[in-house]
PDB file of C-alpha atoms in Angstrom:
ATOM      1  CA  UNK A 730      66.093  76.243 250.240  1.00  0.00           C
ATOM      2  CA  UNK A 731      64.587  72.779 250.823  1.00  0.00           C
ATOM      3  CA  UNK A 732      65.025  71.942 247.151  1.00  0.00           C
ATOM      4  CA  UNK A 733      68.716  72.882 247.218  1.00  0.00           C
ATOM      5  CA  UNK A 734      69.253  70.939 250.459  1.00  0.00           C
ATOM      6  CA  UNK A 735      67.683  67.867 248.853  1.00  0.00           C
ATOM      7  CA  UNK A 736      69.893  68.147 245.782  1.00  0.00           C
ATOM      8  CA  UNK A 737      72.961  68.611 247.984  1.00  0.00           C
ATOM      9  CA  UNK A 738      72.068  65.539 250.101  1.00  0.00           C
ATOM     10  CA  UNK A 739      71.700  63.390 246.988  1.00  0.00           C
ATOM     11  CA  UNK A 740      74.947  64.650 245.451  1.00  0.00           C
ATOM     12  CA  UNK A 741      76.855  64.253 248.738  1.00  0.00           C
ATOM     13  CA  UNK A 742      75.582  60.706 249.300  1.00  0.00           C
ATOM     14  CA  UNK A 743      76.730  59.677 245.824  1.00  0.00           C
ATOM     15  CA  UNK A 744      80.054  61.465 246.246  1.00  0.00           C
ATOM     16  CA  UNK A 745      80.684  59.543 249.487  1.00  0.00           C
ATOM     17  CA  UNK A 746      79.644  56.276 247.826  1.00  0.00           C
ATOM     18  CA  UNK A 747      82.031  56.806 244.901  1.00  0.00           C
ATOM     19  CA  UNK A 748      84.879  57.736 247.246  1.00  0.00           C
ATOM     20  CA  UNK A 749      84.403  54.573 249.331  1.00  0.00           C
ATOM     21  CA  UNK A 750      84.309  52.389 246.223  1.00  0.00           C
ATOM     22  CA  UNK A 751      87.431  54.102 244.822  1.00  0.00           C
ATOM     23  CA  UNK A 752      89.211  53.258 248.084  1.00  0.00           C
ATOM     24  CA  UNK A 753      88.305  49.602 247.592  1.00  0.00           C
ATOM     25  CA  UNK A 754      85.737  49.497 250.371  1.00  0.00           C
ATOM     26  CA  UNK A 755      82.836  47.124 249.978  1.00  0.00           C
ATOM     27  CA  UNK A 756      79.670  48.137 248.243  1.00  0.00           C
ATOM     28  CA  UNK A 757      76.731  49.288 250.299  1.00  0.00           C
ATOM     29  CA  UNK A 758      73.369  50.919 249.739  1.00  0.00           C
ATOM     30  CA  UNK A 759      72.896  54.580 250.586  1.00  0.00           C
ATOM     31  CA  UNK A 760      69.328  55.689 251.263  1.00  0.00           C
ATOM     32  CA  UNK A 761      68.363  59.310 250.616  1.00  0.00           C
ATOM     33  CA  UNK A 762      65.013  60.803 251.605  1.00  0.00           C
ATOM     34  CA  UNK A 763      63.117  62.648 248.888  1.00  0.00           C
ATOM     35  CA  UNK A 764      61.145  65.725 249.952  1.00  0.00           C
ATOM     36  CA  UNK A 765      57.701  66.610 248.590  1.00  0.00           C
ATOM     37  CA  UNK A 766      59.187  69.652 246.841  1.00  0.00           C
ATOM     38  CA  UNK A 767      61.824  67.507 245.102  1.00  0.00           C
ATOM     39  CA  UNK A 768      59.352  64.918 243.825  1.00  0.00           C
ATOM     40  CA  UNK A 769      56.990  67.621 242.534  1.00  0.00           C
ATOM     41  CA  UNK A 770      59.720  69.213 240.407  1.00  0.00           C
ATOM     42  CA  UNK A 771      59.265  68.605 236.693  1.00  0.00           C
ATOM     43  CA  UNK A 772      63.002  67.993 236.376  1.00  0.00           C
ATOM     44  CA  UNK A 773      63.259  65.558 239.313  1.00  0.00           C
ATOM     45  CA  UNK A 774      64.129  62.565 237.119  1.00  0.00           C
ATOM     46  CA  UNK A 775      66.651  64.642 235.144  1.00  0.00           C
ATOM     47  CA  UNK A 776      68.197  65.865 238.410  1.00  0.00           C
ATOM     48  CA  UNK A 777      68.725  62.304 239.640  1.00  0.00           C
ATOM     49  CA  UNK A 778      70.159  61.325 236.258  1.00  0.00           C
ATOM     50  CA  UNK A 779      72.497  64.331 236.262  1.00  0.00           C
ATOM     51  CA  UNK A 780      73.769  63.577 239.780  1.00  0.00           C
ATOM     52  CA  UNK A 781      74.354  59.936 238.829  1.00  0.00           C
ATOM     53  CA  UNK A 782      76.316  61.050 235.793  1.00  0.00           C
ATOM     54  CA  UNK A 783      75.661  57.769 233.989  1.00  0.00           C
ATOM     55  CA  UNK A 784      77.458  55.770 236.682  1.00  0.00           C
ATOM     56  CA  UNK A 785      75.698  52.415 236.843  1.00  0.00           C
ATOM     57  CA  UNK A 786      77.577  51.325 239.949  1.00  0.00           C
ATOM     58  CA  UNK A 787      76.527  54.470 241.825  1.00  0.00           C
ATOM     59  CA  UNK A 788      72.924  53.921 240.745  1.00  0.00           C
ATOM     60  CA  UNK A 789      73.053  50.383 242.110  1.00  0.00           C
ATOM     61  CA  UNK A 790      74.167  51.764 245.474  1.00  0.00           C
ATOM     62  CA  UNK A 791      71.428  54.383 245.718  1.00  0.00           C
ATOM     63  CA  UNK A 792      67.987  53.991 247.265  1.00  0.00           C
ATOM     64  CA  UNK A 793      65.508  56.857 247.246  1.00  0.00           C
ATOM     65  CA  UNK A 794      63.049  56.853 250.151  1.00  0.00           C
ATOM     66  CA  UNK A 795      59.680  58.432 249.465  1.00  0.00           C
ATOM     67  CA  UNK A 796      56.895  58.514 252.032  1.00  0.00           C
ATOM     68  CA  UNK A 797      53.708  56.626 251.364  1.00  0.00           C
ATOM     69  CA  UNK A 798      51.666  59.830 251.715  1.00  0.00           C
ATOM     70  CA  UNK A 799      53.849  61.678 249.202  1.00  0.00           C
ATOM     71  CA  UNK A 800      53.634  58.907 246.604  1.00  0.00           C
ATOM     72  CA  UNK A 801      49.846  58.868 246.850  1.00  0.00           C
ATOM     73  CA  UNK A 802      49.459  62.651 246.343  1.00  0.00           C
ATOM     74  CA  UNK A 803      49.771  62.421 242.555  1.00  0.00           C
ATOM     75  CA  UNK A 804      49.957  58.677 242.085  1.00  0.00           C
ATOM     76  CA  UNK A 805      49.861  58.510 238.291  1.00  0.00           C
ATOM     77  CA  UNK A 806      52.567  61.144 237.752  1.00  0.00           C
ATOM     78  CA  UNK A 807      54.675  59.628 240.520  1.00  0.00           C
ATOM     79  CA  UNK A 808      54.464  56.146 239.009  1.00  0.00           C
ATOM     80  CA  UNK A 809      55.876  57.558 235.749  1.00  0.00           C
ATOM     81  CA  UNK A 810      58.705  59.345 237.594  1.00  0.00           C
ATOM     82  CA  UNK A 811      59.558  56.347 239.744  1.00  0.00           C
ATOM     83  CA  UNK A 812      59.612  54.010 236.733  1.00  0.00           C
ATOM     84  CA  UNK A 813      62.158  56.300 235.085  1.00  0.00           C
ATOM     85  CA  UNK A 814      64.238  56.314 238.281  1.00  0.00           C
ATOM     86  CA  UNK A 815      64.113  52.510 238.519  1.00  0.00           C
ATOM     87  CA  UNK A 816      65.184  52.214 234.866  1.00  0.00           C
ATOM     88  CA  UNK A 817      68.405  54.005 235.874  1.00  0.00           C
ATOM     89  CA  UNK A 818      69.104  51.174 238.324  1.00  0.00           C
ATOM     90  CA  UNK A 819      68.157  53.153 241.435  1.00  0.00           C
ATOM     91  CA  UNK A 820      66.173  51.379 244.153  1.00  0.00           C
ATOM     92  CA  UNK A 821      63.002  53.052 245.468  1.00  0.00           C
ATOM     93  CA  UNK A 822      61.499  52.417 248.898  1.00  0.00           C
ATOM     94  CA  UNK A 823      58.179  53.482 250.376  1.00  0.00           C
ATOM     95  CA  UNK A 824      59.159  55.139 253.644  1.00  0.00           C
ATOM     96  CA  UNK A 825      56.969  55.190 256.777  1.00  0.00           C
ATOM     97  CA  UNK A 826      54.671  52.553 255.307  1.00  0.00           C
ATOM     98  CA  UNK A 827      51.453  52.073 257.236  1.00  0.00           C
ATOM     99  CA  UNK A 828      50.915  55.706 258.181  1.00  0.00           C
ATOM    100  CA  UNK A 829      49.527  57.000 254.893  1.00  0.00           C
ATOM    101  CA  UNK A 830      46.424  56.305 252.885  1.00  0.00           C
ATOM    102  CA  UNK A 831      47.621  53.880 250.257  1.00  0.00           C
ATOM    103  CA  UNK A 832      45.145  52.158 248.066  1.00  0.00           C
ATOM    104  CA  UNK A 833      46.140  48.517 247.903  1.00  0.00           C
ATOM    105  CA  UNK A 834      45.206  48.533 244.232  1.00  0.00           C
ATOM    106  CA  UNK A 835      48.099  50.939 243.608  1.00  0.00           C
ATOM    107  CA  UNK A 836      50.722  49.199 245.734  1.00  0.00           C
ATOM    108  CA  UNK A 837      51.287  46.458 243.145  1.00  0.00           C
ATOM    109  CA  UNK A 838      51.645  49.088 240.392  1.00  0.00           C
ATOM    110  CA  UNK A 839      54.323  51.089 242.176  1.00  0.00           C
ATOM    111  CA  UNK A 840      57.829  50.590 240.770  1.00  0.00           C
ATOM    112  CA  UNK A 841      59.351  50.083 244.206  1.00  0.00           C
ATOM    113  CA  UNK A 842      61.855  47.631 245.605  1.00  0.00           C
ATOM    114  CA  UNK A 843      61.175  47.953 249.330  1.00  0.00           C
ATOM    115  CA  UNK A 844      58.703  48.901 252.035  1.00  0.00           C
ATOM    116  CA  UNK A 845      59.965  50.529 255.206  1.00  0.00           C
ATOM    117  CA  UNK A 846      57.616  49.940 258.129  1.00  0.00           C
ATOM    118  CA  UNK A 847      57.023  53.091 260.151  1.00  0.00           C
ATOM    119  CA  UNK A 848      58.753  53.171 263.526  1.00  0.00           C
ATOM    120  CA  UNK A 849      55.456  53.798 265.365  1.00  0.00           C
ATOM    121  CA  UNK A 850      54.365  50.212 264.664  1.00  0.00           C
ATOM    122  CA  UNK A 851      57.780  48.826 265.614  1.00  0.00           C
ATOM    123  CA  UNK A 852      57.872  50.775 268.885  1.00  0.00           C
ATOM    124  CA  UNK A 853      54.495  49.438 270.005  1.00  0.00           C
ATOM    125  CA  UNK A 854      54.468  45.932 268.531  1.00  0.00           C
ATOM    126  CA  UNK A 855      55.862  44.158 271.607  1.00  0.00           C
ATOM    127  CA  UNK A 856      52.999  45.492 273.740  1.00  0.00           C
ATOM    128  CA  UNK A 857      50.199  45.878 271.219  1.00  0.00           C
ATOM    129  CA  UNK A 858      48.627  42.873 269.482  1.00  0.00           C
ATOM    130  CA  UNK A 859      47.136  45.273 266.921  1.00  0.00           C
ATOM    131  CA  UNK A 860      50.512  46.769 265.984  1.00  0.00           C
ATOM    132  CA  UNK A 861      52.062  43.302 265.883  1.00  0.00           C
ATOM    133  CA  UNK A 862      49.316  42.215 263.469  1.00  0.00           C
ATOM    134  CA  UNK A 863      49.913  45.275 261.302  1.00  0.00           C
ATOM    135  CA  UNK A 864      53.667  44.613 261.162  1.00  0.00           C
ATOM    136  CA  UNK A 865      53.089  40.945 260.325  1.00  0.00           C
ATOM    137  CA  UNK A 866      50.578  41.875 257.612  1.00  0.00           C
ATOM    138  CA  UNK A 867      52.896  44.464 256.036  1.00  0.00           C
ATOM    139  CA  UNK A 868      55.739  41.935 255.930  1.00  0.00           C
ATOM    140  CA  UNK A 869      53.458  39.339 254.343  1.00  0.00           C
ATOM    141  CA  UNK A 870      52.098  41.830 251.802  1.00  0.00           C
ATOM    142  CA  UNK A 871      55.563  43.036 250.830  1.00  0.00           C
ATOM    143  CA  UNK A 872      56.956  39.535 250.448  1.00  0.00           C
ATOM    144  CA  UNK A 873      53.963  38.465 248.341  1.00  0.00           C
ATOM    145  CA  UNK A 874      54.856  41.358 246.004  1.00  0.00           C
ATOM    146  CA  UNK A 875      58.557  40.344 246.009  1.00  0.00           C
ATOM    147  CA  UNK A 876      59.546  43.456 247.928  1.00  0.00           C
ATOM    148  CA  UNK A 877      62.184  43.769 250.604  1.00  0.00           C
ATOM    149  CA  UNK A 878      60.910  44.835 254.044  1.00  0.00           C
ATOM    150  CA  UNK A 879      62.848  47.145 256.342  1.00  0.00           C
ATOM    151  CA  UNK A 880      61.782  47.830 259.934  1.00  0.00           C
ATOM    152  CA  UNK A 881      62.590  51.374 261.039  1.00  0.00           C
ATOM    153  CA  UNK A 882      63.234  52.470 264.599  1.00  0.00           C
ATOM    154  CA  UNK A 883      64.340  49.160 266.105  1.00  0.00           C
ATOM    155  CA  UNK A 884      65.527  49.985 269.624  1.00  0.00           C
ATOM    156  CA  UNK A 885      65.326  46.762 271.641  1.00  0.00           C
ATOM    157  CA  UNK A 886      66.471  43.158 271.336  1.00  0.00           C
ATOM    158  CA  UNK A 887      62.855  42.026 271.843  1.00  0.00           C
ATOM    159  CA  UNK A 888      61.781  44.012 268.792  1.00  0.00           C
ATOM    160  CA  UNK A 889      64.683  42.632 266.761  1.00  0.00           C
ATOM    161  CA  UNK A 890      63.930  39.023 267.745  1.00  0.00           C
ATOM    162  CA  UNK A 891      60.257  39.394 266.898  1.00  0.00           C
ATOM    163  CA  UNK A 892      61.035  40.992 263.534  1.00  0.00           C
ATOM    164  CA  UNK A 893      63.452  38.197 262.676  1.00  0.00           C
ATOM    165  CA  UNK A 894      60.764  35.636 263.559  1.00  0.00           C
ATOM    166  CA  UNK A 895      58.387  37.496 261.245  1.00  0.00           C
ATOM    167  CA  UNK A 896      61.046  37.254 258.474  1.00  0.00           C
ATOM    168  CA  UNK A 897      61.660  40.984 258.191  1.00  0.00           C
ATOM    169  CA  UNK A 898      64.529  41.395 255.718  1.00  0.00           C
ATOM    170  CA  UNK A 899      66.398  44.304 257.287  1.00  0.00           C
ATOM    171  CA  UNK A 900      66.324  46.135 260.605  1.00  0.00           C
ATOM    172  CA  UNK A 901      67.517  49.644 261.331  1.00  0.00           C
ATOM    173  CA  UNK A 902      67.506  51.824 264.411  1.00  0.00           C
ATOM    174  CA  UNK A 903      69.375  52.828 267.535  1.00  0.00           C
ATOM    175  CA  UNK A 904      69.793  49.201 268.594  1.00  0.00           C
ATOM    176  CA  UNK A 905      72.406  49.000 265.836  1.00  0.00           C
ATOM    177  CA  UNK A 906      73.622  52.586 265.421  1.00  0.00           C
ATOM    178  CA  UNK A 907      72.433  56.177 265.490  1.00  0.00           C
ATOM    179  CA  UNK A 908      72.931  58.299 262.383  1.00  0.00           C
ATOM    180  CA  UNK A 909      76.665  58.833 261.912  1.00  0.00           C
ATOM    181  CA  UNK A 910      78.868  61.050 259.719  1.00  0.00           C
ATOM    182  CA  UNK A 911      80.516  59.746 256.547  1.00  0.00           C
ATOM    183  CA  UNK A 912      83.916  59.434 258.239  1.00  0.00           C
ATOM    184  CA  UNK A 913      82.477  57.015 260.797  1.00  0.00           C
ATOM    185  CA  UNK A 914      80.917  54.898 258.055  1.00  0.00           C
ATOM    186  CA  UNK A 915      84.222  54.809 256.172  1.00  0.00           C
ATOM    187  CA  UNK A 916      86.075  53.700 259.314  1.00  0.00           C
ATOM    188  CA  UNK A 917      83.442  51.010 259.944  1.00  0.00           C
ATOM    189  CA  UNK A 918      83.771  49.710 256.376  1.00  0.00           C
ATOM    190  CA  UNK A 919      87.565  49.578 256.686  1.00  0.00           C
ATOM    191  CA  UNK A 920      87.437  47.730 260.006  1.00  0.00           C
ATOM    192  CA  UNK A 921      84.731  45.282 258.907  1.00  0.00           C
ATOM    193  CA  UNK A 922      85.769  44.221 255.409  1.00  0.00           C
ATOM    194  CA  UNK A 923      84.706  40.641 256.068  1.00  0.00           C
ATOM    195  CA  UNK A 924      81.045  41.478 256.749  1.00  0.00           C
ATOM    196  CA  UNK A 925      78.644  40.350 254.012  1.00  0.00           C
ATOM    197  CA  UNK A 926      77.982  43.109 251.474  1.00  0.00           C
TER     198      UNK A 926
END
């Protein structure tokens, strides 16, 4: 059931992306979470390739989010799978970074394009010097590896200001928008054609 739901989510995200592009709406990146069951499947790479259908533009708009803990479970096999995914033009992000047990020696070997800082650190960083230090360190580490950094769970202007000062590349959370259906995204893209893509 989880495996089918994951496949459906990936196919639906790419279907929405293609529809928006066909309507002349600006390009955007769609992030899809990968479940442990999906990543463990021997045909995971083939499934992603099949859903993409050889469409380079769709691949460029797709980002797969995989938790730090999941990546580390079978690191060598996952590196091989993620390299194949990246070769298709798909972006890969470590989700919930900072909550798992990553070995720093592996971080540089991972074929990833982004680190997403776990919301727990973002929530507490304005009141916790330790969490602020962790966020600052993650941003510095990611940038030194030429990775994009995304802060998850941004809910206040104070958090957003601090993250901008720390040079975090992208912010996401309820401060900007809750999760919304595809129709709402399409309407937003139509109404905001002049926003940078």
